[in-house]
Coordinates of C-alpha atoms in Angstrom, one line a residue:
X27 CA -47.2 -165.3 -206.8
X28 CA -47.4 -166.6 -202.8
X29 CA -45.1 -169.3 -203.8
X30 CA -46.6 -173.1 -204.6
X31 CA -45.6 -175.5 -207.7
X32 CA -48.1 -175.1 -209.3
X33 CA -49.7 -176.9 -212.7
X34 CA -47.6 -175.9 -215.5
X35 CA -50.9 -175.2 -218.3
X36 CA -51.4 -175.8 -221.4
X37 CA -48.0 -176.2 -223.5
X38 CA -47.6 -173.3 -226.5
X39 CA -45.1 -173.3 -229.7
X40 CA -41.9 -170.9 -228.6
X41 CA -43.3 -168.4 -230.6
X42 CA -46.0 -168.3 -228.5
X43 CA -44.0 -168.0 -225.3
X44 CA -42.7 -164.6 -227.2
X45 CA -45.6 -163.1 -227.9
X46 CA -47.0 -163.1 -224.7
X47 CA -43.7 -162.7 -222.6
X48 CA -43.8 -159.9 -225.2
X49 CA -47.5 -158.6 -224.1
X50 CA -46.5 -158.7 -220.9
X51 CA -43.3 -156.1 -220.1
X52 CA -44.9 -153.7 -223.0
X53 CA -47.5 -152.1 -220.5
X54 CA -48.3 -149.3 -218.6
X55 CA -45.0 -148.2 -218.2
X56 CA -44.1 -147.5 -222.1
X57 CA -46.5 -144.7 -222.2
X58 CA -44.7 -143.0 -219.5
X59 CA -41.2 -143.3 -221.6
X60 CA -42.2 -140.1 -224.7
X61 CA -42.3 -138.3 -221.7
X62 CA -38.8 -139.2 -219.3
X63 CA -37.4 -139.5 -223.2
X64 CA -38.5 -135.6 -223.7
X65 CA -37.1 -134.6 -220.2
X66 CA -33.5 -136.9 -220.3
X67 CA -32.6 -135.6 -223.9
X68 CA -33.0 -138.0 -226.9
X69 CA -28.9 -139.5 -226.8
X70 CA -29.0 -139.9 -223.1
X71 CA -32.3 -141.9 -222.7
X72 CA -31.1 -144.3 -226.2
X73 CA -28.2 -145.0 -224.2
X74 CA -30.4 -145.4 -221.1
X75 CA -32.3 -148.0 -222.7
X76 CA -30.1 -149.8 -224.2
X77 CA -28.2 -150.9 -221.6
X78 CA -31.3 -151.6 -219.3
X79 CA -32.5 -153.8 -221.8
X80 CA -29.0 -155.1 -221.8
X81 CA -29.2 -155.7 -217.7
X82 CA -32.9 -157.0 -217.8
X83 CA -32.3 -159.8 -220.6
X84 CA -29.0 -161.3 -218.3
X85 CA -31.1 -161.1 -214.8
X86 CA -34.1 -163.2 -217.3
X87 CA -31.0 -165.3 -218.2
X88 CA -29.8 -165.4 -214.0
X89 CA -33.9 -166.7 -213.5
X90 CA -34.7 -169.1 -215.8
X91 CA -31.0 -170.5 -214.5
X92 CA -32.7 -169.9 -211.4
X93 CA -35.8 -172.9 -212.6
X94 CA -33.9 -175.1 -214.0
X95 CA -32.0 -175.5 -211.3
X96 CA -34.9 -175.7 -209.0
X97 CA -36.5 -178.0 -211.0
X98 CA -33.7 -180.1 -210.8
X99 CA -33.6 -180.2 -207.1
X100 CA -37.4 -181.5 -206.6
X101 CA -36.5 -184.0 -209.2
X102 CA -33.5 -185.6 -207.6
X103 CA -35.4 -185.5 -204.3
X104 CA -39.1 -186.9 -205.8
X105 CA -36.2 -190.0 -207.7
X106 CA -34.8 -190.2 -204.1
X107 CA -37.9 -190.7 -203.0
X108 CA -38.7 -193.5 -204.6
X109 CA -35.7 -195.0 -203.9
X110 CA -36.4 -195.4 -200.3
X111 CA -40.5 -196.6 -200.6
X112 CA -39.2 -199.5 -203.3
X113 CA -35.9 -200.7 -200.9
X114 CA -37.6 -200.4 -197.7
X115 CA -41.2 -202.1 -198.2
X116 CA -41.2 -204.1 -195.2
X117 CA -40.2 -201.2 -193.3
X118 CA -42.7 -199.4 -190.6
X119 CA -43.9 -196.0 -191.8
X120 CA -41.9 -194.1 -189.1
X121 CA -39.2 -196.2 -190.7
X122 CA -39.9 -194.9 -193.9
X123 CA -39.9 -191.2 -192.9
X124 CA -37.0 -191.3 -191.2
X125 CA -35.3 -192.8 -194.3
X126 CA -37.1 -190.0 -196.3
X127 CA -35.5 -187.5 -194.7
X128 CA -31.8 -188.5 -194.4
X129 CA -32.3 -189.5 -198.5
X130 CA -33.9 -185.0 -198.3
X131 CA -30.6 -185.2 -196.6
X132 CA -28.4 -186.5 -198.3
X133 CA -29.4 -185.0 -201.6
X134 CA -29.1 -181.5 -200.2
X135 CA -25.9 -181.6 -198.7
X136 CA -23.4 -184.0 -199.4
X137 CA -21.7 -184.4 -203.2
X138 CA -23.9 -187.3 -205.4
X139 CA -20.9 -187.7 -208.4
X140 CA -22.0 -190.9 -209.8
X141 CA -25.3 -187.7 -210.9
X142 CA -22.4 -185.9 -212.5
X143 CA -21.7 -188.8 -214.4
X144 CA -25.1 -190.5 -214.7
X145 CA -27.5 -188.1 -214.4
X146 CA -30.0 -188.8 -217.2
X147 CA -30.3 -185.3 -220.2
X148 CA -33.9 -184.0 -218.4
X149 CA -32.7 -183.2 -214.8
X150 CA -32.7 -179.8 -215.2
X151 CA -35.2 -179.5 -217.8
X152 CA -37.6 -176.7 -216.6
X153 CA -41.3 -178.8 -216.2
X154 CA -42.7 -178.1 -212.7
X155 CA -44.3 -174.1 -212.2
X156 CA -42.0 -173.5 -209.6
X157 CA -43.1 -169.3 -208.9
X158 CA -40.6 -166.9 -207.2
X159 CA -41.2 -167.6 -204.5
X160 CA -41.1 -171.2 -203.9
X161 CA -37.2 -170.7 -205.6
X162 CA -36.7 -167.9 -202.3
X163 CA -38.0 -171.4 -199.7
X164 CA -35.2 -173.0 -201.6
X165 CA -31.9 -170.9 -201.7
X166 CA -32.4 -168.1 -199.4
X167 CA -32.5 -167.8 -195.4
X168 CA -35.1 -167.0 -194.1
X169 CA -34.7 -163.3 -193.3
X170 CA -33.9 -163.7 -197.5
X171 CA -37.6 -164.4 -197.9
X172 CA -39.2 -161.8 -196.2
X173 CA -36.4 -159.8 -197.9
X174 CA -37.7 -161.0 -200.6
X175 CA -41.7 -160.9 -200.0
X176 CA -41.0 -157.3 -198.6
X177 CA -39.8 -156.2 -202.0
X178 CA -42.5 -158.1 -204.0
X179 CA -45.1 -156.9 -201.5
X180 CA -43.8 -152.8 -202.1
X181 CA -43.4 -153.0 -206.3
X182 CA -46.9 -154.2 -206.2
X183 CA -48.1 -151.4 -204.3
X184 CA -46.6 -149.1 -206.6
X185 CA -48.3 -151.4 -209.1
X186 CA -51.8 -150.9 -208.2
X187 CA -50.9 -147.6 -207.4
X188 CA -50.2 -146.8 -210.5
X189 CA -53.1 -148.1 -211.7
X190 CA -55.4 -146.2 -210.0
X191 CA -53.7 -143.1 -210.4
X192 CA -54.0 -143.8 -214.4
X193 CA -57.6 -144.3 -215.1
X194 CA -59.4 -141.3 -213.0
X195 CA -56.5 -139.1 -214.8
X196 CA -57.9 -140.0 -218.0
X197 CA -60.7 -139.9 -217.4
X198 CA -60.8 -136.2 -216.2
X199 CA -58.7 -135.2 -219.2
X200 CA -61.3 -136.6 -221.6
X201 CA -64.0 -135.8 -219.8
X202 CA -63.2 -132.0 -218.8
X203 CA -61.7 -131.0 -222.1
X204 CA -64.9 -132.3 -224.1
X205 CA -67.1 -130.8 -221.9
X206 CA -65.1 -126.9 -221.7
X207 CA -65.8 -124.4 -224.9
X208 CA -63.0 -126.2 -226.4
X209 CA -65.5 -129.0 -228.3
X210 CA -61.8 -131.3 -228.9
X211 CA -59.8 -131.7 -226.6
X212 CA -57.0 -130.4 -225.4
X213 CA -55.6 -127.3 -228.1
X214 CA -51.7 -127.9 -228.6
X215 CA -51.2 -124.2 -226.6
X216 CA -53.5 -125.3 -223.6
X217 CA -52.3 -126.1 -220.3
X218 CA -54.4 -126.6 -217.5
X219 CA -53.6 -126.8 -213.9
X220 CA -55.5 -129.2 -211.8
X221 CA -57.4 -126.2 -210.5
X222 CA -58.8 -125.1 -213.6
X223 CA -62.7 -125.0 -213.4
X224 CA -63.8 -128.4 -215.0
X225 CA -67.7 -128.7 -214.4
X226 CA -69.8 -125.8 -213.6
X227 CA -67.8 -124.9 -210.1
X228 CA -66.3 -128.4 -210.1
X229 CA -62.1 -128.6 -210.7
X230 CA -60.5 -130.9 -212.6
X231 CA -58.8 -132.4 -209.5
X232 CA -61.7 -132.8 -207.7
X233 CA -63.7 -134.3 -211.1
X234 CA -60.0 -136.9 -210.3
X235 CA -60.7 -137.5 -206.9
X236 CA -65.6 -138.4 -208.1
X237 CA -63.5 -140.6 -210.7
X238 CA -61.0 -142.2 -208.1
X239 CA -64.2 -142.4 -205.2
X240 CA -66.1 -144.4 -208.4
X241 CA -62.9 -146.8 -209.9
X242 CA -62.4 -147.2 -205.9
X243 CA -65.9 -148.9 -205.0
X244 CA -65.7 -150.4 -208.7
X245 CA -63.0 -152.6 -208.4
X246 CA -62.1 -152.9 -205.0
X247 CA -64.1 -155.0 -203.9
X248 CA -62.7 -157.8 -205.8
X249 CA -60.0 -157.1 -203.6
X250 CA -61.8 -159.0 -201.6
X251 CA -62.6 -162.4 -203.3
X252 CA -60.7 -164.6 -205.9
X253 CA -60.7 -163.5 -209.6
X254 CA -59.1 -165.0 -212.2
X255 CA -58.0 -163.6 -215.9
X256 CA -59.2 -165.4 -218.7
X257 CA -58.5 -165.9 -222.2
X258 CA -60.9 -164.1 -223.8
X259 CA -59.9 -161.1 -221.7
X260 CA -56.4 -161.1 -222.5
X261 CA -56.7 -161.2 -225.9
X262 CA -59.1 -158.5 -226.5
X263 CA -57.2 -156.5 -224.0
X264 CA -54.1 -157.2 -225.6
X265 CA -55.6 -156.3 -229.6
X266 CA -57.1 -153.2 -227.3
X267 CA -53.6 -152.6 -226.5
X268 CA -51.9 -152.7 -229.8
X269 CA -53.9 -151.0 -232.7
X270 CA -53.5 -148.2 -230.1
X271 CA -49.7 -148.3 -230.4
X272 CA -50.8 -148.7 -233.8
X273 CA -52.5 -145.5 -234.4
X274 CA -50.8 -143.5 -232.4
X275 CA -47.2 -144.7 -233.9
X276 CA -48.5 -144.3 -237.0
X277 CA -50.0 -140.6 -236.6
X278 CA -46.6 -139.0 -235.3
X279 CA -44.9 -140.5 -238.1
X280 CA -48.0 -139.4 -240.6
X281 CA -47.2 -136.0 -238.8
X282 CA -43.8 -135.1 -238.8
X283 CA -43.8 -136.7 -242.0
X284 CA -45.9 -133.9 -243.2
X285 CA -43.6 -131.3 -241.4
X286 CA -46.0 -130.5 -238.8
X287 CA -43.8 -132.3 -236.0
X288 CA -43.4 -130.0 -233.5
X289 CA -40.7 -131.8 -231.4
X290 CA -36.9 -130.3 -230.7
X291 CA -35.4 -132.7 -228.0
X292 CA -32.4 -131.5 -226.4
X293 CA -29.4 -134.3 -226.5
X294 CA -28.6 -134.5 -222.9
X295 CA -30.3 -133.6 -219.5
X296 CA -29.4 -135.3 -216.7
X297 CA -31.7 -133.8 -214.6
X298 CA -34.6 -135.5 -216.5
X299 CA -32.2 -138.9 -215.7
X300 CA -33.9 -140.0 -212.2
X301 CA -37.1 -140.7 -213.2
X302 CA -36.1 -142.0 -216.9
X303 CA -33.8 -144.9 -215.1
X304 CA -37.0 -145.6 -213.0
X305 CA -39.8 -145.9 -216.3
X306 CA -37.2 -147.8 -218.0
X307 CA -36.8 -150.2 -215.3
X308 CA -40.4 -150.7 -214.9
X309 CA -40.4 -150.6 -219.0
X310 CA -38.4 -154.1 -218.5
X311 CA -40.1 -155.9 -215.5
X312 CA -41.4 -159.4 -215.9
X313 CA -38.9 -161.6 -213.9
X314 CA -41.7 -161.9 -210.9
X315 CA -44.1 -163.4 -214.5
X316 CA -41.3 -165.7 -215.4
X317 CA -42.1 -168.9 -214.0
X318 CA -46.1 -168.8 -215.6
X319 CA -44.5 -167.8 -219.2
X320 CA -41.5 -170.6 -219.5
X321 CA -42.5 -173.0 -218.0
X322 CA -45.7 -173.9 -220.5
X323 CA -42.8 -173.1 -223.7
X324 CA -42.7 -176.4 -225.6
X325 CA -39.1 -176.0 -227.0
X326 CA -37.3 -174.6 -224.1
X327 CA -34.0 -176.8 -226.3
X328 CA -33.2 -172.3 -227.9
X329 CA -35.1 -170.4 -225.1
X330 CA -32.0 -167.6 -224.5
X331 CA -31.8 -167.2 -228.0
X332 CA -36.0 -167.0 -228.3
X333 CA -35.6 -164.7 -224.9
X334 CA -32.7 -162.4 -227.0
X335 CA -35.3 -162.1 -229.9
X336 CA -37.9 -160.7 -227.6
X337 CA -35.5 -157.6 -225.5
X338 CA -34.3 -157.1 -229.0
X339 CA -38.2 -156.6 -230.3
X340 CA -38.6 -155.1 -227.5
X341 CA -36.2 -152.2 -227.8
X342 CA -36.9 -152.3 -231.5
X343 CA -40.1 -150.7 -229.9
X344 CA -39.4 -148.4 -227.4
X345 CA -37.7 -146.9 -229.5
X346 CA -39.7 -146.4 -232.2
X347 CA -42.7 -145.6 -229.5
X348 CA -40.2 -142.7 -228.0
X349 CA -38.8 -141.0 -230.7
X350 CA -42.4 -140.9 -232.6
X351 CA -44.3 -139.3 -230.0
X352 CA -40.1 -137.0 -228.8
X353 CA -39.9 -135.5 -232.2
X354 CA -44.1 -134.7 -233.0
X355 CA -44.8 -132.7 -229.5
X356 CA -42.9 -130.7 -227.5
X357 CA -41.7 -131.6 -225.0
X358 CA -43.4 -129.5 -222.1
X359 CA -46.9 -130.2 -224.2
X360 CA -46.0 -134.0 -224.0
X361 CA -48.8 -135.8 -221.0
X362 CA -47.7 -138.2 -218.3
X363 CA -50.2 -140.9 -220.3
X364 CA -49.1 -140.2 -224.1
X365 CA -52.6 -141.3 -226.0
X366 CA -53.4 -138.0 -224.0
X367 CA -51.9 -136.6 -226.4
X368 CA -53.9 -137.6 -228.8
X369 CA -57.1 -135.9 -227.3
X370 CA -56.9 -133.5 -229.5
X371 CA -58.0 -132.3 -232.8
X372 CA -55.0 -130.9 -234.3
X373 CA -52.8 -134.3 -233.8
X374 CA -56.5 -136.4 -234.1
X375 CA -59.0 -135.0 -236.7
X376 CA -61.4 -137.9 -236.4
X377 CA -63.4 -138.0 -233.3
X378 CA -63.9 -141.9 -232.5
X379 CA -59.7 -141.9 -232.9
X380 CA -59.8 -139.4 -230.2
X381 CA -62.0 -140.7 -227.4
X382 CA -60.7 -144.7 -227.9
X383 CA -56.8 -143.0 -227.2
X384 CA -57.9 -140.6 -224.9
X385 CA -59.8 -143.8 -222.6
X386 CA -57.4 -146.4 -224.0
X387 CA -56.3 -146.9 -220.2
X388 CA -59.5 -146.6 -218.7
X389 CA -60.8 -150.1 -220.4
X390 CA -57.6 -152.0 -220.0
X391 CA -55.9 -150.8 -216.5
X392 CA -59.0 -151.9 -215.3
X393 CA -59.2 -154.9 -215.9
X394 CA -54.7 -155.4 -215.0
X395 CA -55.5 -154.3 -211.7
X396 CA -58.2 -156.8 -209.7
X397 CA -55.9 -158.8 -210.5
X398 CA -52.8 -157.1 -208.8
X399 CA -55.5 -156.8 -206.1
X400 CA -56.0 -160.1 -205.7
X401 CA -52.2 -160.9 -205.2
X402 CA -50.3 -159.2 -203.4
X403 CA -53.7 -159.5 -200.6
X404 CA -52.3 -163.2 -201.3
X405 CA -48.7 -162.1 -200.8
X406 CA -49.3 -161.0 -197.7
X407 CA -51.1 -164.0 -196.3
X408 CA -48.3 -165.6 -197.4
X409 CA -45.3 -163.2 -195.3
X410 CA -47.6 -164.3 -192.4
X411 CA -48.7 -167.4 -193.4
X412 CA -47.5 -169.9 -189.7
X413 CA -47.1 -174.1 -191.0
X414 CA -50.5 -175.4 -190.1
X415 CA -52.1 -171.9 -189.1
X416 CA -55.8 -170.6 -190.5
X417 CA -56.2 -167.3 -190.0
X418 CA -59.8 -165.5 -188.0
X419 CA -62.5 -165.2 -191.2
X420 CA -61.9 -160.7 -189.6
X421 CA -58.6 -161.4 -190.5
X422 CA -58.3 -163.0 -193.9
X423 CA -61.6 -161.9 -195.3
X424 CA -61.0 -158.1 -194.0
X425 CA -57.8 -157.3 -192.9
X426 CA -55.8 -158.5 -195.6
X427 CA -57.9 -156.8 -198.3
X428 CA -58.4 -153.7 -196.5
X429 CA -54.3 -153.1 -196.2
X430 CA -54.0 -154.2 -200.1
X431 CA -56.7 -151.5 -201.3
X432 CA -56.1 -149.0 -199.0
X433 CA -52.3 -147.7 -199.0
X434 CA -52.4 -147.7 -203.1
X435 CA -55.4 -145.5 -203.6
X436 CA -54.6 -142.1 -201.1
X437 CA -51.1 -142.7 -203.1
X438 CA -53.2 -141.6 -206.5
X439 CA -55.3 -139.0 -203.9
X440 CA -52.8 -137.3 -203.0
X441 CA -50.6 -137.6 -206.5
X442 CA -51.9 -138.3 -210.4
X443 CA -48.0 -137.6 -211.7
X444 CA -48.2 -140.4 -213.1
X445 CA -43.9 -140.6 -214.4
X446 CA -42.9 -140.3 -210.3
X447 CA -45.0 -142.8 -209.2
X448 CA -43.5 -145.4 -212.3
X449 CA -40.1 -143.5 -211.8
X450 CA -40.4 -144.3 -207.5
X451 CA -41.6 -147.9 -208.5
X452 CA -39.4 -148.7 -210.4
X453 CA -36.4 -146.7 -209.0
X454 CA -36.8 -149.2 -206.1
X455 CA -38.6 -151.6 -205.7
X456 CA -38.1 -152.6 -209.6
X457 CA -34.9 -152.3 -208.8
X458 CA -34.5 -155.4 -206.4
X459 CA -37.1 -157.6 -207.9
X460 CA -35.0 -156.9 -211.6
X461 CA -31.7 -157.0 -210.1
X462 CA -31.1 -158.0 -206.6
X463 CA -33.4 -160.8 -206.2
X464 CA -32.4 -163.3 -209.7
X465 CA -28.2 -162.4 -208.7
X466 CA -28.6 -163.2 -204.7
X467 CA -31.1 -166.7 -206.4
X468 CA -28.0 -167.5 -209.6
X469 CA -25.7 -167.7 -207.5
X470 CA -27.2 -169.4 -204.7
X471 CA -27.9 -171.7 -206.8
X472 CA -25.9 -172.1 -208.4
X473 CA -24.1 -173.2 -205.0
X474 CA -26.6 -175.5 -204.0
X475 CA -26.7 -177.2 -207.2
X476 CA -22.9 -177.8 -206.9
X477 CA -23.5 -179.2 -202.9
X478 CA -26.0 -181.9 -204.0
X479 CA -24.6 -182.9 -207.7
X480 CA -20.9 -182.5 -207.3
X481 CA -19.0 -179.8 -208.9
X482 CA -19.0 -179.5 -212.5
X483 CA -22.4 -180.1 -213.8
X484 CA -23.5 -178.1 -215.8
X485 CA -27.2 -176.6 -215.9
X486 CA -28.9 -176.9 -219.5
X487 CA -30.5 -173.2 -218.9
X488 CA -27.6 -172.2 -217.7
X489 CA -27.1 -168.3 -218.4
X490 CA -23.9 -167.0 -220.7
X491 CA -23.5 -164.3 -217.6
X492 CA -22.3 -167.8 -216.0
X493 CA -18.7 -166.1 -214.5
X494 CA -19.6 -164.7 -210.7
X495 CA -17.8 -161.7 -211.6
X496 CA -21.3 -160.6 -213.8
X497 CA -23.8 -160.9 -210.8
X498 CA -21.1 -158.7 -208.5
X499 CA -21.7 -156.0 -211.6
X500 CA -25.7 -156.8 -211.8
X501 CA -25.5 -156.0 -207.8
X502 CA -23.0 -153.9 -208.4
X503 CA -25.2 -151.4 -210.1
X504 CA -28.2 -152.2 -208.2
X505 CA -26.7 -151.1 -205.4
X506 CA -25.4 -147.6 -207.4
X507 CA -28.4 -147.7 -209.1
X508 CA -30.8 -147.5 -205.3
X509 CA -28.5 -144.7 -204.1
X510 CA -28.5 -141.8 -206.9
X511 CA -31.9 -142.4 -207.6
X512 CA -32.0 -141.3 -203.3
X513 CA -29.5 -138.6 -203.9
X514 CA -30.6 -137.1 -206.2
X515 CA -34.4 -137.0 -204.4
X516 CA -32.8 -135.9 -201.9
X517 CA -31.2 -132.5 -203.5
X518 CA -34.0 -131.6 -205.2
X519 CA -36.3 -131.6 -201.8
X520 CA -33.2 -130.0 -201.3
X521 CA -33.4 -126.9 -203.6
X522 CA -37.2 -126.3 -203.4

């Protein structure tokens, strides 16, 4: 994420890439979606979910087109550099440097019509993994690059705050309910407050803070070191996630089939649209990780169709999960973390399944927290990096990890309202990453492509939404959403 060109890695088939993309998109956001659906009404939720899914697909194709354009420019610069070296073998090193610099400028500033006629068919092939930060530095000016990193950093802070709150919340809900007189967990009509007792004189909120402190002490130190997600850990967490999702959907369907469904969701309730919007945007987030996901795909001939298929499957899954939830449980009984609804005897009779679902976020989120923290730390370093400069040891090893870890932990300490955390993160930083950045990337990369290779050059991976109208539409939608969410928050706070 720090913005470097990295190795492609081991290639995999398009259908394996489809599975990886599915796993990347369907994560923590899906667990907060049922409550958002119940709050906003099933019809409004369905319409907004489909529309935002289409918008996310559109900007995903924008990012893929920008990746292809970045690869073409890098490939052309290498070709020009080799030509200069072959023709000027007798030149001095300094002359060669001047000529190479001039060739770069020619490649960037003047149309090369011959390329349009004799360009190799694989000029726009995506072979180099060009991360979002590198594309920003290629196509944006200095202000744009800084705004890009600012948006990424805010989003990652929100991600970490959600993770830091979700794990202690799950532990608090499961252990406090199990230690009370009701050994089966949360019953259908039971509503707990943070001030209710948990263990002896300790309140539930005290237990939450204790779990948060333990979580920070155990996983926080990883922020000060380099960690990498291993393939086997990824397989394990993905397997646990799909087992948990499958169990919840099946249990909800069985409960509805037996006529025990309690949910009577409204058709529409516009007061819940703000959080629903943020949750849906957050739940479709993948644009920032597309380079590492798309580049290793061995055959990219039908890439757009595969991405569309992925989004169709994700929409169907989100709809199935959310609709079974809102018709199985009453809207006011749905928890911020949907897995916690299955920590009740009337929902699940088997204790092992109740504890597995209740503690499921603890295992999966805990493995992701250090990865996101290190990514955020590296983005801070990149934002303040000066060419040729190095950081003092204290700044590098203490200051950057500290400013990475402390803010999200403080946010989690102040609130564990996951629906609001996900909603705000998605509505603000998520809107920037999912809509604004891809729209500007594809617009500017098209301008650079025309300048470098001549008008009429066709990018083989260009978006189906290649008309400039769609770029303007995405930007207009993004800014409209930003103002709508802000106005909704202000009006809500004013009423309170």
